[in-house]
Short mmCIF file of C-alpha atoms in Angstrom, two decimals:
data_model
loop_
_atom_site.label_atom_id
_atom_site.label_comp_id
_atom_site.label_asym_id
_atom_site.label_seq_id
_atom_site.Cartn_x
_atom_site.Cartn_y
_atom_site.Cartn_z
CA VAL A 934 89.87 76.48 90.07
CA PRO A 935 92.55 79.16 90.56
CA PHE A 936 93.02 81.71 87.80
CA VAL A 937 96.10 83.47 86.47
CA GLY A 938 94.73 86.65 84.91
CA ASP A 939 91.60 85.40 83.12
CA VAL A 940 93.01 81.92 82.40
CA PRO A 941 92.26 78.88 84.62
CA PHE A 942 95.42 77.44 86.20
CA LYS A 943 95.13 73.67 86.69
CA MET A 944 96.34 72.48 90.10
CA PRO A 945 97.25 68.92 91.08
CA PRO A 946 94.67 67.15 93.24
CA ILE A 947 95.65 67.98 96.81
CA THR A 948 93.62 68.76 99.91
CA MET A 949 94.79 72.28 100.69
CA VAL A 950 95.84 74.85 98.12
CA THR A 951 97.96 77.86 98.94
CA CYS A 952 97.70 80.09 95.92
CA CYS A 953 99.89 82.97 96.93
CA LEU A 954 102.68 84.25 94.76
CA VAL A 955 105.78 85.30 96.64
CA SER A 956 105.65 88.59 94.74
CA GLN A 957 102.71 90.62 93.40
CA ALA A 958 99.67 88.56 94.37
CA LYS A 959 96.36 90.38 93.92
CA GLU A 960 94.79 88.25 96.59
CA GLY A 961 96.15 85.48 98.79
CA CYS A 962 94.06 82.54 99.89
CA ASP A 963 94.35 79.33 101.83
CA VAL A 964 91.16 77.40 101.18
CA PRO A 965 90.01 73.80 100.79
CA TYR A 966 90.56 72.79 97.16
CA GLY A 967 87.47 73.24 95.01
CA GLU A 968 85.59 75.53 97.40
CA SER A 969 86.98 78.88 96.33
CA MET A 970 89.34 80.52 93.90
CA CYS A 971 92.48 82.56 94.12
CA VAL A 972 93.28 85.20 91.52
CA CYS A 973 96.98 85.76 90.91
CA ASP A 974 98.80 88.35 88.82
CA LYS A 975 101.10 86.10 86.82
CA LEU A 976 102.31 82.58 86.20
CA PRO A 977 105.01 81.15 88.47
CA SER A 978 108.59 82.00 87.55
CA ASP A 979 112.06 81.70 89.04
CA THR A 980 111.33 84.55 91.45
CA SER A 981 107.72 83.72 92.21
CA TYR A 982 106.07 80.37 92.71
CA MET A 983 102.89 78.68 93.84
CA ASP A 984 103.17 76.37 96.82
CA VAL A 985 100.79 73.56 95.93
CA GLY A 986 102.55 70.56 97.43
CA TYR A 987 105.35 70.17 94.91
CA PHE A 988 108.42 68.27 96.12
CA LEU A 989 111.32 66.14 94.92
CA ASN A 990 113.83 64.29 97.09
CA PHE A 991 115.98 61.19 97.24
CA LEU A 992 114.72 58.34 99.42
CA GLU A 993 118.29 57.06 99.85
CA PRO A 994 121.72 57.93 98.43
CA VAL A 995 123.14 56.27 95.31
CA ASN A 996 125.32 53.37 96.48
CA ASN A 997 129.12 53.32 96.08
CA ILE A 998 130.49 50.02 94.80
CA THR A 999 133.95 48.45 94.54
CA ILE A 1000 133.78 45.30 92.47
CA VAL A 1001 136.00 42.93 90.49
CA GLN A 1002 136.24 43.04 86.71
CA GLY A 1003 133.80 40.64 85.02
CA GLN A 1004 131.16 40.89 87.77
CA THR A 1005 127.82 42.76 87.72
CA ALA A 1006 127.13 46.08 89.46
CA ILE A 1007 123.71 47.52 90.25
CA LEU A 1008 123.21 51.16 91.21
CA HIS A 1009 119.83 52.31 92.53
CA CYS A 1010 118.31 55.77 92.31
CA LYS A 1011 115.34 55.99 94.68
CA VAL A 1012 113.34 59.23 94.51
CA ALA A 1013 109.92 60.58 95.39
CA GLY A 1014 108.20 63.64 94.00
CA ASN A 1015 105.07 65.50 93.05
CA PRO A 1016 104.71 65.63 90.10
CA PRO A 1017 106.31 62.19 89.66
CA PRO A 1018 109.92 62.55 88.52
CA SER A 1019 111.75 61.21 85.50
CA VAL A 1020 115.27 59.87 86.05
CA ARG A 1021 118.35 59.75 83.84
CA TRP A 1022 121.87 58.44 84.48
CA LEU A 1023 125.21 60.09 83.75
CA LYS A 1024 128.74 58.68 83.95
CA ASN A 1025 131.38 61.34 84.55
CA ASP A 1026 128.83 64.01 83.44
CA ALA A 1027 127.96 62.29 80.12
CA PRO A 1028 124.72 60.32 79.48
CA VAL A 1029 125.01 56.58 80.16
CA VAL A 1030 124.60 54.70 76.88
CA GLN A 1031 122.70 51.43 77.17
CA GLU A 1032 124.27 48.36 75.60
CA PRO A 1033 122.09 45.30 74.93
CA ARG A 1034 122.61 42.63 77.61
CA ARG A 1035 125.41 44.63 79.30
CA VAL A 1036 124.37 48.17 80.35
CA ILE A 1037 120.67 48.27 81.22
CA ILE A 1038 118.60 51.07 82.75
CA ARG A 1039 115.19 50.13 84.16
CA LYS A 1040 112.46 52.23 85.70
CA THR A 1041 111.51 51.00 89.16
CA GLU A 1042 108.64 51.76 91.53
CA TYR A 1043 110.74 54.42 93.28
CA GLY A 1044 113.05 55.67 90.53
CA SER A 1045 115.56 53.79 88.41
CA ARG A 1046 118.13 50.99 88.43
CA LEU A 1047 121.37 50.92 86.43
CA ARG A 1048 122.77 47.42 85.88
CA ILE A 1049 126.20 46.92 84.32
CA GLN A 1050 127.22 43.34 83.56
CA ASP A 1051 130.62 41.94 82.61
CA LEU A 1052 132.36 44.92 84.18
CA ASP A 1053 135.60 46.30 82.79
CA THR A 1054 137.97 48.78 84.42
CA THR A 1055 136.74 51.36 81.89
CA ASP A 1056 133.37 51.23 83.70
CA THR A 1057 135.00 52.88 86.74
CA GLY A 1058 133.64 56.37 87.30
CA TYR A 1059 131.23 58.75 88.98
CA TYR A 1060 127.63 57.74 88.25
CA GLN A 1061 125.02 60.44 88.69
CA CYS A 1062 121.30 59.98 89.04
CA VAL A 1063 119.48 63.10 87.80
CA ALA A 1064 115.81 63.34 88.78
CA THR A 1065 113.48 66.05 87.53
CA ASN A 1066 109.77 66.68 87.82
CA GLY A 1067 109.37 69.93 85.90
CA VAL A 1068 109.49 71.96 89.12
CA LYS A 1069 112.86 70.91 90.49
CA THR A 1070 115.96 68.92 89.46
CA ILE A 1071 118.18 67.04 91.93
CA THR A 1072 121.36 65.00 91.49
CA ALA A 1073 122.97 62.22 93.53
CA THR A 1074 126.35 60.67 92.78
CA GLY A 1075 127.75 57.22 93.48
CA VAL A 1076 131.20 55.86 92.68
CA LEU A 1077 131.75 52.59 90.84
CA PHE A 1078 135.31 51.29 91.11
CA VAL A 1079 136.13 48.21 89.02
CA ARG A 1080 139.35 46.50 90.10
CA LEU A 1081 141.43 43.68 88.70
CA GLY A 1082 141.72 40.56 90.80
CA GLU A 1083 139.84 37.61 92.13
CA SER A 1084 136.17 37.72 93.01
CA PRO A 1085 135.38 39.09 96.47
CA PRO A 1086 133.71 36.90 99.10
CA VAL A 1087 129.96 36.34 98.69
CA GLY A 1088 127.93 39.41 99.71
CA GLU A 1089 130.56 41.97 98.69
CA ALA A 1090 129.89 42.03 94.95
CA GLY A 1091 127.50 44.99 95.15
CA HIS A 1092 124.55 43.33 93.49
CA ALA A 1093 121.22 42.12 94.75
#
């Protein structure tokens, strides 16, 4: 177990551990996890960090949708990360407020899904997926444009 000062620093279960602070490491090491220890001067901060396999990225971009008023739109936020990320949705930089049976946010295997039923032109906007895992925060934006008019041909409604 690596130590920071005299305190054990719990690492996620990974095969190789690189316990080397970018600045002021007493001792650097690159050893199989569990076979040795690395003693570091201080906890990670904005200017120094431990590289232990942390990551966060989008698996695909948030979809842009143009759809007719009254229809249903589904926006997907697909992310991967270690530690596993949490996801929240914003519309025009404000948190999306769920409405029973109309605006529904669901956690999925790879992130989150935002479903908006019975669309109105006021639903038009920039929808942001914000993913964070305590190490990093990333944002992806998709545009939902709700237009007046007749329903589009099958397959163009933007929902699965």
